[in-house]
PDB file of C-alpha atoms in Angstrom:
ATOM      1  CA  MET R  65      20.785 -15.309  19.144  1.00 45.00           C
ATOM      2  CA  ALA R  66      22.395 -14.619  15.758  1.00 69.00           C
ATOM      3  CA  GLY R  67      19.194 -13.442  14.106  1.00 88.00           C
ATOM      4  CA  SER R  68      17.641 -14.123  10.731  1.00 97.00           C
ATOM      5  CA  ARG R  69      20.076 -14.725   7.885  1.00 98.00           C
ATOM      6  CA  VAL R  70      20.043 -12.386   4.891  1.00 99.00           C
ATOM      7  CA  LEU R  71      21.537 -12.939   1.454  1.00 99.00           C
ATOM      8  CA  VAL R  72      22.547  -9.572  -0.009  1.00 99.00           C
ATOM      9  CA  LEU R  73      22.895  -9.550  -3.784  1.00 99.00           C
ATOM     10  CA  ILE R  74      24.789  -6.619  -5.316  1.00 98.00           C
ATOM     11  CA  PRO R  75      24.393  -6.811  -9.122  1.00 97.00           C
ATOM     12  CA  SER R  76      27.009  -4.505 -10.624  1.00 96.00           C
ATOM     13  CA  TYR R  77      27.648  -3.030 -14.056  1.00 95.00           C
ATOM     14  CA  ASN R  78      29.665   0.109 -14.869  1.00 94.00           C
ATOM     15  CA  HIS R  79      28.924   1.897 -11.610  1.00 95.00           C
ATOM     16  CA  GLY R  80      32.541   2.685 -10.810  1.00 93.00           C
ATOM     17  CA  PRO R  81      31.833   6.118  -9.270  1.00 94.00           C
ATOM     18  CA  PHE R  82      29.287   4.638  -6.844  1.00 96.00           C
ATOM     19  CA  ILE R  83      30.268   1.033  -6.125  1.00 96.00           C
ATOM     20  CA  GLU R  84      32.534   1.706  -3.131  1.00 97.00           C
ATOM     21  CA  GLU R  85      29.871   3.732  -1.321  1.00 97.00           C
ATOM     22  CA  ARG R  86      27.334   0.999  -2.032  1.00 98.00           C
ATOM     23  CA  VAL R  87      29.545  -1.826  -0.763  1.00 98.00           C
ATOM     24  CA  GLN R  88      30.454   0.041   2.402  1.00 97.00           C
ATOM     25  CA  SER R  89      26.808   0.892   3.114  1.00 98.00           C
ATOM     26  CA  VAL R  90      26.085  -2.850   2.994  1.00 98.00           C
ATOM     27  CA  LEU R  91      29.068  -4.032   5.036  1.00 97.00           C
ATOM     28  CA  ASN R  92      28.337  -1.392   7.699  1.00 98.00           C
ATOM     29  CA  GLN R  93      24.800  -2.614   8.394  1.00 98.00           C
ATOM     30  CA  GLU R  94      23.927  -2.908  12.099  1.00 98.00           C
ATOM     31  CA  HIS R  95      22.302  -6.288  11.470  1.00 98.00           C
ATOM     32  CA  LYS R  96      25.347  -8.516  11.037  1.00 96.00           C
ATOM     33  CA  THR R  97      23.893 -11.903  10.092  1.00 98.00           C
ATOM     34  CA  PHE R  98      24.243 -11.602   6.340  1.00 98.00           C
ATOM     35  CA  ASP R  99      26.368 -12.721   3.409  1.00 98.00           C
ATOM     36  CA  VAL R 100      27.060 -10.678   0.293  1.00 98.00           C
ATOM     37  CA  LEU R 101      27.113 -12.021  -3.257  1.00 98.00           C
ATOM     38  CA  LEU R 102      28.507  -9.324  -5.568  1.00 98.00           C
ATOM     39  CA  ILE R 103      28.240 -10.153  -9.263  1.00 97.00           C
ATOM     40  CA  ASP R 104      29.859  -7.786 -11.749  1.00 96.00           C
ATOM     41  CA  ASP R 105      28.405  -8.269 -15.218  1.00 95.00           C
ATOM     42  CA  GLY R 106      31.472  -7.456 -17.322  1.00 95.00           C
ATOM     43  CA  SER R 107      32.014  -3.811 -16.354  1.00 95.00           C
ATOM     44  CA  THR R 108      34.319  -1.831 -18.649  1.00 95.00           C
ATOM     45  CA  ASP R 109      35.017   1.017 -16.212  1.00 94.00           C
ATOM     46  CA  SER R 110      36.937   1.059 -12.917  1.00 93.00           C
ATOM     47  CA  THR R 111      34.499  -1.252 -11.123  1.00 95.00           C
ATOM     48  CA  ALA R 112      36.433  -4.519 -11.503  1.00 93.00           C
ATOM     49  CA  SER R 113      39.654  -2.940 -10.231  1.00 94.00           C
ATOM     50  CA  TYR R 114      37.938  -1.865  -7.013  1.00 95.00           C
ATOM     51  CA  LEU R 115      36.189  -5.200  -6.570  1.00 95.00           C
ATOM     52  CA  ARG R 116      39.486  -7.110  -6.790  1.00 94.00           C
ATOM     53  CA  SER R 117      40.721  -5.152  -3.774  1.00 94.00           C
ATOM     54  CA  LEU R 118      37.830  -6.257  -1.567  1.00 94.00           C
ATOM     55  CA  SER R 119      38.191  -8.826   1.173  1.00 91.00           C
ATOM     56  CA  ALA R 120      35.661  -9.814   3.826  1.00 93.00           C
ATOM     57  CA  ASP R 121      34.649 -13.124   5.367  1.00 94.00           C
ATOM     58  CA  ASN R 122      31.012 -12.677   4.385  1.00 96.00           C
ATOM     59  CA  LEU R 123      31.678 -11.356   0.861  1.00 97.00           C
ATOM     60  CA  THR R 124      31.838 -13.349  -2.385  1.00 97.00           C
ATOM     61  CA  VAL R 125      32.792 -11.462  -5.550  1.00 96.00           C
ATOM     62  CA  ARG R 126      32.215 -12.835  -9.045  1.00 96.00           C
ATOM     63  CA  ILE R 127      33.575 -10.838 -11.983  1.00 96.00           C
ATOM     64  CA  ARG R 128      32.316 -11.879 -15.406  1.00 96.00           C
ATOM     65  CA  ASP R 129      34.515 -11.414 -18.467  1.00 93.00           C
ATOM     66  CA  ARG R 130      31.555 -10.560 -20.672  1.00 93.00           C
ATOM     67  CA  ASN R 131      28.252  -8.843 -20.119  1.00 93.00           C
ATOM     68  CA  SER R 132      25.394 -11.347 -19.941  1.00 91.00           C
ATOM     69  CA  GLY R 133      22.946  -9.024 -21.661  1.00 87.00           C
ATOM     70  CA  SER R 134      20.473  -9.357 -18.797  1.00 87.00           C
ATOM     71  CA  PRO R 135      20.524  -7.688 -15.367  1.00 83.00           C
ATOM     72  CA  PHE R 136      18.372 -10.559 -14.115  1.00 91.00           C
ATOM     73  CA  SER R 137      20.955 -13.284 -14.631  1.00 92.00           C
ATOM     74  CA  ALA R 138      22.441 -12.259 -11.266  1.00 95.00           C
ATOM     75  CA  TRP R 139      19.001 -12.613  -9.666  1.00 96.00           C
ATOM     76  CA  ARG R 140      18.777 -16.190 -10.901  1.00 95.00           C
ATOM     77  CA  ASP R 141      22.252 -16.941  -9.561  1.00 96.00           C
ATOM     78  CA  ALA R 142      21.176 -15.615  -6.164  1.00 97.00           C
ATOM     79  CA  ALA R 143      17.964 -17.660  -6.222  1.00 97.00           C
ATOM     80  CA  LYS R 144      20.001 -20.837  -6.747  1.00 97.00           C
ATOM     81  CA  ILE R 145      22.059 -20.340  -3.565  1.00 98.00           C
ATOM     82  CA  ALA R 146      19.398 -18.702  -1.379  1.00 98.00           C
ATOM     83  CA  ASP R 147      18.031 -21.805   0.370  1.00 98.00           C
ATOM     84  CA  PRO R 148      20.050 -21.389   3.624  1.00 98.00           C
ATOM     85  CA  TYR R 149      18.788 -17.817   4.085  1.00 99.00           C
ATOM     86  CA  ASP R 150      15.628 -16.308   5.513  1.00 99.00           C
ATOM     87  CA  TYR R 151      15.567 -13.112   3.455  1.00 99.00           C
ATOM     88  CA  VAL R 152      17.055 -11.640   0.276  1.00 99.00           C
ATOM     89  CA  TRP R 153      18.046  -8.027  -0.358  1.00 99.00           C
ATOM     90  CA  ILE R 154      18.898  -6.847  -3.890  1.00 98.00           C
ATOM     91  CA  ALA R 155      21.162  -3.862  -3.253  1.00 98.00           C
ATOM     92  CA  GLU R 156      21.633  -2.097  -6.589  1.00 97.00           C
ATOM     93  CA  SER R 157      25.252  -1.064  -7.080  1.00 96.00           C
ATOM     94  CA  ASP R 158      24.585   2.667  -7.472  1.00 96.00           C
ATOM     95  CA  ASP R 159      22.273   3.075  -4.456  1.00 98.00           C
ATOM     96  CA  VAL R 160      23.048   3.456  -0.731  1.00 98.00           C
ATOM     97  CA  ALA R 161      21.353   2.482   2.536  1.00 98.00           C
ATOM     98  CA  GLN R 162      21.162   3.722   6.105  1.00 98.00           C
ATOM     99  CA  SER R 163      23.030   1.474   8.552  1.00 98.00           C
ATOM    100  CA  ALA R 164      19.744   0.543  10.276  1.00 99.00           C
ATOM    101  CA  PHE R 165      18.075  -0.594   7.049  1.00 99.00           C
ATOM    102  CA  LEU R 166      18.460  -4.345   7.536  1.00 99.00           C
ATOM    103  CA  THR R 167      17.670  -4.100  11.247  1.00 98.00           C
ATOM    104  CA  ARG R 168      14.287  -2.525  10.529  1.00 98.00           C
ATOM    105  CA  ALA R 169      13.505  -4.785   7.581  1.00 99.00           C
ATOM    106  CA  VAL R 170      14.357  -8.003   9.406  1.00 99.00           C
ATOM    107  CA  ALA R 171      12.415  -6.969  12.519  1.00 98.00           C
ATOM    108  CA  ALA R 172       9.317  -6.229  10.433  1.00 98.00           C
ATOM    109  CA  LEU R 173       9.521  -9.487   8.485  1.00 99.00           C
ATOM    110  CA  ASP R 174      10.202 -11.554  11.608  1.00 98.00           C
ATOM    111  CA  ALA R 175       7.109 -10.057  13.251  1.00 98.00           C
ATOM    112  CA  SER R 176       4.870 -10.870  10.260  1.00 98.00           C
ATOM    113  CA  PRO R 177       5.313 -14.506   9.136  1.00 96.00           C
ATOM    114  CA  GLY R 178       2.690 -14.100   6.400  1.00 95.00           C
ATOM    115  CA  SER R 179       4.535 -11.271   4.675  1.00 98.00           C
ATOM    116  CA  ALA R 180       6.300 -11.506   1.307  1.00 99.00           C
ATOM    117  CA  PHE R 181       8.434  -8.397   1.497  1.00 99.00           C
ATOM    118  CA  TYR R 182       9.256  -5.187   3.344  1.00 99.00           C
ATOM    119  CA  TYR R 183      10.043  -1.837   1.762  1.00 99.00           C
ATOM    120  CA  CYS R 184      10.611   1.728   2.875  1.00 98.00           C
ATOM    121  CA  ASN R 185      10.644   5.219   1.429  1.00 98.00           C
ATOM    122  CA  SER R 186      13.727   6.530  -0.362  1.00 98.00           C
ATOM    123  CA  TRP R 187      15.496   9.804  -0.907  1.00 98.00           C
ATOM    124  CA  HIS R 188      16.297  10.521  -4.540  1.00 98.00           C
ATOM    125  CA  ILE R 189      19.993  11.422  -4.688  1.00 97.00           C
ATOM    126  CA  ASP R 190      22.188  12.743  -7.485  1.00 95.00           C
ATOM    127  CA  GLU R 191      25.661  11.631  -8.558  1.00 94.00           C
ATOM    128  CA  ASP R 192      27.203  13.500  -5.622  1.00 94.00           C
ATOM    129  CA  GLY R 193      24.817  12.008  -3.071  1.00 93.00           C
ATOM    130  CA  GLU R 194      22.815  15.218  -2.660  1.00 96.00           C
ATOM    131  CA  LYS R 195      19.092  14.830  -1.974  1.00 97.00           C
ATOM    132  CA  ILE R 196      17.000  15.919  -4.953  1.00 97.00           C
ATOM    133  CA  GLY R 197      13.588  14.443  -4.158  1.00 96.00           C
ATOM    134  CA  HIS R 198      11.636  11.801  -2.291  1.00 97.00           C
ATOM    135  CA  THR R 199       9.566   8.764  -3.245  1.00 96.00           C
ATOM    136  CA  ILE R 200       6.619  10.051  -1.194  1.00 95.00           C
ATOM    137  CA  ASN R 201       5.863  12.426  -4.081  1.00 94.00           C
ATOM    138  CA  TYR R 202       5.679   9.588  -6.617  1.00 93.00           C
ATOM    139  CA  LEU R 203       3.687   7.281  -4.337  1.00 95.00           C
ATOM    140  CA  GLY R 204       1.229   9.986  -3.295  1.00 93.00           C
ATOM    141  CA  HIS R 205       0.615  11.090  -6.875  1.00 91.00           C
ATOM    142  CA  HIS R 206       0.193   7.691  -8.536  1.00 90.00           C
ATOM    143  CA  PHE R 207      -1.287   5.475  -5.831  1.00 93.00           C
ATOM    144  CA  LYS R 208      -4.352   6.724  -3.981  1.00 86.00           C
ATOM    145  CA  GLY R 209      -5.893   5.080  -0.944  1.00 81.00           C
ATOM    146  CA  HIS R 210      -2.891   5.255   1.385  1.00 85.00           C
ATOM    147  CA  ASN R 211      -1.093   8.388   2.562  1.00 84.00           C
ATOM    148  CA  TRP R 212       2.354   6.708   2.424  1.00 93.00           C
ATOM    149  CA  LEU R 213       3.344   8.543   5.607  1.00 92.00           C
ATOM    150  CA  SER R 214       2.225   5.758   7.917  1.00 95.00           C
ATOM    151  CA  ALA R 215       3.305   2.139   8.261  1.00 97.00           C
ATOM    152  CA  ALA R 216       0.986  -0.466   6.778  1.00 96.00           C
ATOM    153  CA  GLU R 217       0.635  -4.193   6.243  1.00 98.00           C
ATOM    154  CA  ILE R 218      -1.323  -4.711   3.039  1.00 97.00           C
ATOM    155  CA  GLU R 219      -2.715  -8.042   1.887  1.00 98.00           C
ATOM    156  CA  GLY R 220      -0.730  -8.979  -1.218  1.00 98.00           C
ATOM    157  CA  ARG R 221      -3.616  -9.411  -3.630  1.00 96.00           C
ATOM    158  CA  GLU R 222      -5.163  -6.149  -2.454  1.00 97.00           C
ATOM    159  CA  PHE R 223      -1.780  -4.480  -3.040  1.00 97.00           C
ATOM    160  CA  ASN R 224      -1.769  -5.709  -6.646  1.00 97.00           C
ATOM    161  CA  ASN R 225      -5.394  -4.755  -7.273  1.00 97.00           C
ATOM    162  CA  ARG R 226      -5.237  -1.270  -5.732  1.00 96.00           C
ATOM    163  CA  TYR R 227      -1.687  -0.205  -6.555  1.00 97.00           C
ATOM    164  CA  GLN R 228       0.564  -2.510  -8.581  1.00 96.00           C
ATOM    165  CA  ILE R 229      -1.792  -2.761 -11.554  1.00 95.00           C
ATOM    166  CA  PHE R 230      -1.283   0.995 -12.126  1.00 94.00           C
ATOM    167  CA  GLY R 231       2.501   1.034 -11.848  1.00 92.00           C
ATOM    168  CA  ASN R 232       5.345  -0.149  -9.690  1.00 95.00           C
ATOM    169  CA  ALA R 233       4.433   0.826  -6.139  1.00 97.00           C
ATOM    170  CA  VAL R 234       7.995  -0.040  -5.072  1.00 98.00           C
ATOM    171  CA  PRO R 235       9.926   2.811  -6.733  1.00 95.00           C
ATOM    172  CA  ASN R 236      13.377   1.342  -6.050  1.00 96.00           C
ATOM    173  CA  MET R 237      14.344  -2.315  -5.656  1.00 97.00           C
ATOM    174  CA  SER R 238      17.104  -1.453  -3.182  1.00 98.00           C
ATOM    175  CA  SER R 239      14.477  -0.297  -0.682  1.00 99.00           C
ATOM    176  CA  MET R 240      13.023  -3.805  -0.402  1.00 99.00           C
ATOM    177  CA  VAL R 241      13.906  -6.974   1.528  1.00 99.00           C
ATOM    178  CA  MET R 242      12.105 -10.161   0.477  1.00 99.00           C
ATOM    179  CA  ARG R 243      11.259 -13.398   2.161  1.00 99.00           C
ATOM    180  CA  ARG R 244      13.506 -15.984   0.520  1.00 99.00           C
ATOM    181  CA  GLU R 245      10.666 -18.262  -0.620  1.00 98.00           C
ATOM    182  CA  SER R 246       8.842 -15.311  -2.191  1.00 98.00           C
ATOM    183  CA  PHE R 247      11.977 -14.183  -4.009  1.00 98.00           C
ATOM    184  CA  GLN R 248      12.614 -17.621  -5.461  1.00 98.00           C
ATOM    185  CA  ALA R 249       8.986 -17.961  -6.565  1.00 97.00           C
ATOM    186  CA  ALA R 250       8.973 -14.549  -8.260  1.00 97.00           C
ATOM    187  CA  VAL R 251      12.160 -14.919 -10.320  1.00 95.00           C
ATOM    188  CA  ASP R 252      10.837 -15.657 -13.798  1.00 86.00           C
ATOM    189  CA  ASP R 253      12.360 -16.043 -17.271  1.00 80.00           C
ATOM    190  CA  GLN R 254       9.933 -13.398 -18.572  1.00 81.00           C
ATOM    191  CA  LEU R 255      11.955 -10.763 -16.717  1.00 86.00           C
ATOM    192  CA  ASP R 256      14.637 -10.970 -19.416  1.00 84.00           C
ATOM    193  CA  ARG R 257      12.214  -9.671 -22.052  1.00 80.00           C
ATOM    194  CA  TYR R 258      11.805  -6.297 -20.409  1.00 78.00           C
ATOM    195  CA  ARG R 259      14.241  -3.640 -19.337  1.00 74.00           C
ATOM    196  CA  LEU R 260      12.186  -1.079 -17.491  1.00 75.00           C
ATOM    197  CA  ALA R 261       8.959  -2.827 -16.505  1.00 82.00           C
ATOM    198  CA  ALA R 262      10.458  -6.105 -15.258  1.00 89.00           C
ATOM    199  CA  ASP R 263      10.654  -4.747 -11.706  1.00 93.00           C
ATOM    200  CA  TRP R 264       6.951  -3.882 -11.929  1.00 92.00           C
ATOM    201  CA  PHE R 265       5.961  -7.426 -12.886  1.00 93.00           C
ATOM    202  CA  PHE R 266       8.418  -8.946 -10.392  1.00 96.00           C
ATOM    203  CA  VAL R 267       6.944  -6.982  -7.471  1.00 97.00           C
ATOM    204  CA  GLY R 268       3.463  -8.109  -8.519  1.00 97.00           C
ATOM    205  CA  ARG R 269       4.591 -11.731  -8.411  1.00 96.00           C
ATOM    206  CA  LEU R 270       6.104 -11.156  -4.979  1.00 98.00           C
ATOM    207  CA  ALA R 271       2.880  -9.664  -3.627  1.00 98.00           C
ATOM    208  CA  ASP R 272       1.028 -12.692  -4.971  1.00 97.00           C
ATOM    209  CA  THR R 273       2.862 -14.806  -2.359  1.00 98.00           C
ATOM    210  CA  GLY R 274       2.070 -12.849   0.815  1.00 98.00           C
ATOM    211  CA  ASN R 275       1.454  -9.538   2.531  1.00 98.00           C
ATOM    212  CA  VAL R 276       3.350  -6.306   1.871  1.00 98.00           C
ATOM    213  CA  LEU R 277       4.998  -4.378   4.710  1.00 99.00           C
ATOM    214  CA  PHE R 278       5.422  -0.656   4.032  1.00 98.00           C
ATOM    215  CA  ASP R 279       7.644   1.507   6.253  1.00 98.00           C
ATOM    216  CA  PRO R 280       7.477   5.311   5.750  1.00 97.00           C
ATOM    217  CA  TRP R 281      11.028   5.663   7.097  1.00 98.00           C
ATOM    218  CA  SER R 282      13.497   7.040   4.530  1.00 98.00           C
ATOM    219  CA  GLY R 283      16.182   4.386   4.862  1.00 98.00           C
ATOM    220  CA  ASN R 284      17.332   4.150   1.254  1.00 98.00           C
ATOM    221  CA  GLY R 285      19.125   6.397  -1.222  1.00 98.00           C
ATOM    222  CA  PHE R 286      17.855   5.984  -4.807  1.00 98.00           C
ATOM    223  CA  ARG R 287      20.551   7.231  -7.181  1.00 96.00           C
ATOM    224  CA  HIS R 288      19.723   9.158 -10.370  1.00 94.00           C
ATOM    225  CA  HIS R 289      22.365   9.690 -13.033  1.00 86.00           C
ATOM    226  CA  GLY R 290      22.907   9.438 -16.781  1.00 71.00           C
ATOM    227  CA  ARG R 291      23.570   5.694 -16.672  1.00 58.00           C
ATOM    228  CA  THR R 292      20.220   4.649 -15.191  1.00 56.00           C
ATOM    229  CA  ALA R 293      17.912   2.456 -17.265  1.00 51.00           C
ATOM    230  CA  ARG R 294      15.173   5.099 -17.202  1.00 50.00           C
ATOM    231  CA  ALA R 295      17.523   7.743 -18.571  1.00 44.00           C
ATOM    232  CA  GLU R 296      18.342   5.537 -21.572  1.00 44.00           C
ATOM    233  CA  THR R 297      14.834   4.288 -22.412  1.00 51.00           C
ATOM    234  CA  ARG R 298      12.897   5.550 -25.444  1.00 62.00           C
ATOM    235  CA  LEU R 299       9.220   6.409 -25.130  1.00 60.00           C
ATOM    236  CA  GLU R 300       8.059   3.639 -27.489  1.00 61.00           C
ATOM    237  CA  ARG R 301       9.903   0.933 -25.583  1.00 67.00           C
ATOM    238  CA  LEU R 302       8.721   2.316 -22.263  1.00 70.00           C
ATOM    239  CA  THR R 303       5.101   2.405 -23.432  1.00 71.00           C
ATOM    240  CA  PHE R 304       5.164  -1.131 -24.821  1.00 73.00           C
ATOM    241  CA  GLU R 305       6.665  -2.480 -21.602  1.00 79.00           C
ATOM    242  CA  TYR R 306       4.045  -0.602 -19.583  1.00 79.00           C
ATOM    243  CA  PHE R 307       1.273  -2.221 -21.605  1.00 80.00           C
ATOM    244  CA  ARG R 308       2.807  -5.655 -21.083  1.00 81.00           C
ATOM    245  CA  ALA R 309       3.409  -5.125 -17.369  1.00 86.00           C
ATOM    246  CA  VAL R 310      -0.239  -4.187 -16.890  1.00 87.00           C
ATOM    247  CA  GLN R 311      -1.310  -7.314 -18.776  1.00 85.00           C
ATOM    248  CA  LEU R 312       1.015  -9.564 -16.776  1.00 88.00           C
ATOM    249  CA  VAL R 313       0.025  -8.108 -13.395  1.00 93.00           C
ATOM    250  CA  SER R 314      -3.662  -8.362 -14.350  1.00 89.00           C
ATOM    251  CA  LYS R 315      -3.290 -12.146 -14.572  1.00 90.00           C
ATOM    252  CA  LEU R 316      -2.298 -12.378 -10.906  1.00 93.00           C
ATOM    253  CA  LYS R 317      -4.933 -13.418  -8.403  1.00 90.00           C
ATOM    254  CA  GLY R 318      -7.189 -10.721  -7.005  1.00 93.00           C
ATOM    255  CA  VAL R 319      -6.863  -8.121  -9.777  1.00 95.00           C
ATOM    256  CA  GLU R 320     -10.310  -6.975 -10.888  1.00 95.00           C
ATOM    257  CA  ARG R 321     -11.212  -6.565 -14.567  1.00 90.00           C
ATOM    258  CA  SER R 322     -12.290  -2.958 -14.021  1.00 92.00           C
ATOM    259  CA  GLN R 323      -8.867  -2.114 -12.575  1.00 93.00           C
ATOM    260  CA  PHE R 324      -7.163  -3.710 -15.570  1.00 86.00           C
ATOM    261  CA  GLU R 325      -9.304  -1.713 -18.020  1.00 84.00           C
ATOM    262  CA  GLU R 326      -8.545   1.537 -16.199  1.00 87.00           C
ATOM    263  CA  ALA R 327      -4.814   0.790 -16.188  1.00 86.00           C
ATOM    264  CA  MET R 328      -4.800   0.044 -19.927  1.00 80.00           C
ATOM    265  CA  LYS R 329      -6.655   3.277 -20.580  1.00 79.00           C
ATOM    266  CA  ARG R 330      -3.997   5.202 -18.677  1.00 78.00           C
ATOM    267  CA  CYS R 331      -1.265   3.567 -20.780  1.00 73.00           C
ATOM    268  CA  THR R 332      -3.034   4.596 -23.982  1.00 71.00           C
ATOM    269  CA  VAL R 333      -3.501   8.171 -22.794  1.00 68.00           C
ATOM    270  CA  MET R 334       0.163   8.380 -21.765  1.00 64.00           C
ATOM    271  CA  PHE R 335       1.346   7.217 -25.185  1.00 62.00           C
ATOM    272  CA  ILE R 336      -0.860   9.628 -27.138  1.00 60.00           C
ATOM    273  CA  HIS R 337      -0.183  12.545 -24.789  1.00 56.00           C
ATOM    274  CA  GLU R 338       3.593  12.073 -25.098  1.00 53.00           C
ATOM    275  CA  ARG R 339       3.296  11.861 -28.914  1.00 51.00           C
ATOM    276  CA  GLY R 340       5.011   8.531 -29.280  1.00 51.00           C
ATOM    277  CA  SER R 341       5.544   7.068 -32.744  1.00 51.00           C
ATOM    278  CA  ALA R 342       2.998   4.345 -33.494  1.00 51.00           C
ATOM    279  CA  VAL R 343       5.340   2.733 -36.042  1.00 48.00           C
ATOM    280  CA  LYS R 344       8.254   2.625 -33.597  1.00 55.00           C
ATOM    281  CA  PHE R 345       5.929   1.316 -30.900  1.00 53.00           C
ATOM    282  CA  LEU R 346       4.903  -1.609 -33.107  1.00 54.00           C
ATOM    283  CA  ARG R 347       8.474  -2.270 -34.211  1.00 58.00           C
ATOM    284  CA  GLN R 348       9.747  -2.248 -30.639  1.00 55.00           C
ATOM    285  CA  GLY R 349       7.016  -4.579 -29.437  1.00 54.00           C
ATOM    286  CA  PHE R 350       7.425  -7.158 -32.182  1.00 58.00           C
ATOM    287  CA  ARG R 351      11.212  -7.084 -31.824  1.00 60.00           C
ATOM    288  CA  SER R 352      11.338  -7.688 -28.069  1.00 56.00           C
ATOM    289  CA  ASP R 353       8.204  -9.791 -27.451  1.00 59.00           C
ATOM    290  CA  PRO R 354       6.121 -10.755 -30.529  1.00 69.00           C
ATOM    291  CA  ALA R 355       3.552 -12.761 -28.561  1.00 65.00           C
ATOM    292  CA  GLY R 356       3.193  -9.949 -26.057  1.00 59.00           C
ATOM    293  CA  MET R 357       2.766  -7.384 -28.834  1.00 58.00           C
ATOM    294  CA  ILE R 358      -0.062  -9.443 -30.312  1.00 67.00           C
ATOM    295  CA  GLN R 359      -1.786  -9.488 -26.917  1.00 64.00           C
ATOM    296  CA  VAL R 360      -1.437  -5.703 -26.648  1.00 62.00           C
ATOM    297  CA  LEU R 361      -2.862  -5.189 -30.143  1.00 63.00           C
ATOM    298  CA  LEU R 362      -5.777  -7.549 -29.527  1.00 67.00           C
ATOM    299  CA  HIS R 363      -6.695  -5.613 -26.414  1.00 61.00           C
ATOM    300  CA  LEU R 364      -6.409  -2.229 -28.147  1.00 60.00           C
ATOM    301  CA  VAL R 365      -8.448  -3.380 -31.151  1.00 58.00           C
ATOM    302  CA  GLY R 366     -11.104  -4.869 -28.893  1.00 63.00           C
ATOM    303  CA  ARG R 367     -11.259  -1.657 -26.913  1.00 57.00           C
ATOM    304  CA  ALA R 368     -11.472   0.414 -30.095  1.00 56.00           C
ATOM    305  CA  LEU R 369     -14.324  -1.706 -31.473  1.00 55.00           C
ATOM    306  CA  ARG R 370     -16.254  -1.138 -28.266  1.00 61.00           C
ATOM    307  CA  HIS R 371     -15.534   2.593 -28.546  1.00 56.00           C
ATOM    308  CA  PRO R 372     -15.616   3.605 -32.269  1.00 56.00           C
ATOM    309  CA  ARG R 373     -14.606   7.207 -31.529  1.00 54.00           C
ATOM    310  CA  LEU R 374     -11.378   5.926 -29.994  1.00 51.00           C
ATOM    311  CA  LEU R 375     -10.666   3.868 -33.146  1.00 47.00           C
ATOM    312  CA  GLY R 376     -11.178   6.883 -35.399  1.00 50.00           C
ATOM    313  CA  GLY R 377      -8.968   9.061 -33.258  1.00 50.00           C
ATOM    314  CA  ALA R 378      -6.233   6.447 -33.177  1.00 49.00           C
ATOM    315  CA  MET R 379      -6.270   6.022 -36.981  1.00 45.00           C
ATOM    316  CA  ASN R 380      -6.063   9.788 -37.499  1.00 51.00           C
ATOM    317  CA  TYR R 381      -3.212   9.949 -35.015  1.00 46.00           C
ATOM    318  CA  ILE R 382      -1.245   7.147 -36.741  1.00 45.00           C
ATOM    319  CA  SER R 383      -1.814   8.793 -40.144  1.00 47.00           C
ATOM    320  CA  ARG R 384      -0.469  12.130 -38.903  1.00 49.00           C
ATOM    321  CA  ARG R 385       2.580  10.482 -37.352  1.00 45.00           C
ATOM    322  CA  SER R 386       3.333   8.388 -40.458  1.00 44.00           C
ATOM    323  CA  ALA R 387       3.098  11.448 -42.731  1.00 48.00           C
ATOM    324  CA  ARG R 388       5.867  13.291 -40.853  1.00 48.00           C
TER     325      ARG R 388
END
């Protein structure tokens, strides 16, 4: 028996120092029933040169002349050709995986027909591949109710209501393998509007289609370096996208109003605590998503009117920031 078929998407952009290790960690998977679609989005470093040297029967390489401006254009390309496959794995071009990763993911998904996706823990690694941390610390700190050291199958709507509304409970996309139908349903044009929080919303949409399979095994290497999106993101943009992600996830089925209110409160506290610029926050929001910014403001004004002390504090805060 050949086993379930997996489409592996490797979206690549300027990850020359890491791309070879990533490609080899995919091609060396123990589960062999997979095809690789590697899309380079107009890299200006050594990436394209390496990719032109690749040759494998199950590997298709597309090198774009120009950057598309969206990391999610490759996701849409994958969704269009995914019909013959059972599962989809987005293997980010700067991450790595243990050789047993697909074997474990496919076995878990095969055993749970009602599941939307599988994911495992990850080691944080630096540019040299040295371990510098672990996702268990992030998961344990931000998402209470599960110890993250034991395997679990969580009903998708419960996952969104208990965890995903407060942040992305899947710290790294490379650690996840999705059921093909769930992947295709979750790919959305709204992803292009956001740089950091799109993964958060995307995972929420995935969980809306089925159960979530968590594996405490550390089968993924999550790379951290100066080129990562998080390293390049300003506080105001990050905060606006967090507000919007919370709003978008809250509209999914099963998310309680009280959980939404608590999540929005945490976003507000984060912004004020980190001393973000209110003016830059507004400018960033209206530039990237005017309709979304209006929704954020309506919620904040409504909350302030219900809590006058919050409104006064916010006005004093904005005045102090504007006077600097």
